[in-house]
């Protein structure tokens, strides 16, 4: 069945003509820069309904303080130094009177370990997230608390900001002597983003799960989702939701949250911690440096997927960590437990209400199955052999009991290199169904790699591009991602799933950039990248229509630039720097016997000459670049001696240095001293050109030699060739793909023009009979345009174009993404 993706509301009054964005028809005699030729009779790959989706990870406060609508921070007094060294059980609370957090047998629930003991006549006030608790005038907010106090006592609950009352205060009568849940509703009298919630008690009381929820959640669900954020996800019409991560899936302890493990807080995300009544759920230390409450848990993820019509795609830990930890747990009993947990998860999602775990789902309010079809084991493991040994055991157990479930593997954290190659070979040999690739690269990389999947084995494992982004939220980033996405669609027989990452960022709690949707406690806004994703996701089509396009002529000059030295969280000493031209002329010689006057310090850190060596001595400093030479240098040899003195990594030797944002460097002993790679920085964004596993010994002097010849670079370590590459791939700014929407009968011509000049284009539809009018959606803006809370510089403009024929001309604006929907007769 076709899935129509045109959801942009193009009624008669919505046809807009935007001057400068949607060009008038070109005359036939006009000179064209490009040509697109379509073959409507040929059949390209079918595009699955699930082609594009979203990836949710609790990073940047995406859950608590974000998608999860709870307004009270640290509602169950569980914050701990295990989460963040600055945390206490009263983080985000202030006490008036006497109160202390208690962890004893009087607790509310076994897995909810702490509660607040509040003295008579005392109160506690919660500061919420960002600037405070946000309320809107006239809206209702449901307060609840679990309390234990003397029957007949009262709790006084109020909501206020610095200017006064935000809602009429409420009195809660305590009617039971044991733990009980009490509820009242506030109606906000004013709008404020700096609210504070105060709970006072007339008698000594124990409090837990102090909660304030907006009544107006997404779809009105209790324990629900913040409406504006969920609506932005729903507006994408994603084909799948990948959850809950990410690094938090497999990093940290593999212990469960139990007495046997000492109530381990730094553990990997495990689904059984996150279901059932919210007051009985565990909390956990989040990998990204804060606490996660699990109020938003697996049941809520499944519900969100169902509500927005997306396929749920959970990720489970494989007992091999990634994200810089690189450890494999050797514990057969623990492995068997995790495999059983995964089987139980499938039963929770799909089992009948009469089954053990299906009954738990039904008790939570969903007797019908969630129709889980895919599950992913592991995330970015950098130990491919160890990971794959465990993956095979997971897959065997799942296929034995649930043969219809597709089990997804992965290829590690990078787009290439030794780990990637090894992982892919293991996946191919084992005939894995699908492999998850992740990469975060520069905009130039995305322009250069539109053809990445053209050469993939059509009979091998399919690709799930589970995480990707071009290292920025400007429109330029969106343009280059759009150019890359045309290649994903063209290869829809290989690339079956794709999701930009990460999804959310709270502007006051950012661990990772860029992100798709930004927000604070009162507003949210779409990034330029979001607008690109939405345009593609709402206009996918059902099948690729083969097409070709002329490219941009490209003249590749030799790699040019000065040389540089740097460190990253490491102290290192450099000596005997020599740069020699290809004809033998000395361009630079420095043994630092006379200081370091030839070098310019453009990064961080602390550089000085010590004992005849140039030393960076700040062990915590990152990106400490010093450079020397002429940016016009080309075809040269760079030799240097480097010695690691202390720290987490090795050293970095740069070449082709043009400025602080444009260079190459050989990162030797990077990634916590686990691998080496050549990275290219373009306008500040980095991509990896070649990488290998390896580490650097402290105190040992290494001889480094980099030979640059034209676009070819060869690297030597201690006299042995380490590797080589040729950086000669053009960054093509003009990309296109054509798909067909079977339901509407439309051809969808998708064109990306990622350059500062308009692209006059001859379009040949290959004899297709078409209507003369096309519906047009255009994204066009300055390359550095960024959307914010107060400004929307990048937004779709809708129009019509009346010059369509079997052959016609169209001028695609500079820096634009344009979709033409052309009805076939």
GROMACS .gro file of C-alpha atoms in nm, residues 424 427-429 431-435 456-463 493-496:
model
   21
  424UNK     CA    1   3.127  -0.537   0.809
  427UNK     CA    2   2.830  -0.917   0.938
  428UNK     CA    3   2.860  -1.031   0.575
  429UNK     CA    4   3.004  -1.370   0.667
  431UNK     CA    5   2.456  -1.311   0.664
  432UNK     CA    6   2.321  -1.051   0.905
  433UNK     CA    7   1.996  -0.888   0.787
  434UNK     CA    8   2.090  -0.526   0.853
  435UNK     CA    9   2.390  -0.328   0.978
  456UNK     CA   10   2.758  -0.163  -0.177
  457UNK     CA   11   2.681  -0.532  -0.235
  458UNK     CA   12   2.317  -0.558  -0.345
  459UNK     CA   13   2.301  -0.912  -0.203
  460UNK     CA   14   2.471  -0.835   0.128
  461UNK     CA   15   2.330  -0.700   0.454
  462UNK     CA   16   2.107  -0.396   0.423
  463UNK     CA   17   2.209  -0.064   0.579
  493UNK     CA   18   1.754  -0.115  -0.225
  494UNK     CA   19   2.053  -0.106   0.013
  495UNK     CA   20   1.972   0.174   0.260
  496UNK     CA   21   1.649   0.070   0.428
   0.00000   0.00000   0.00000
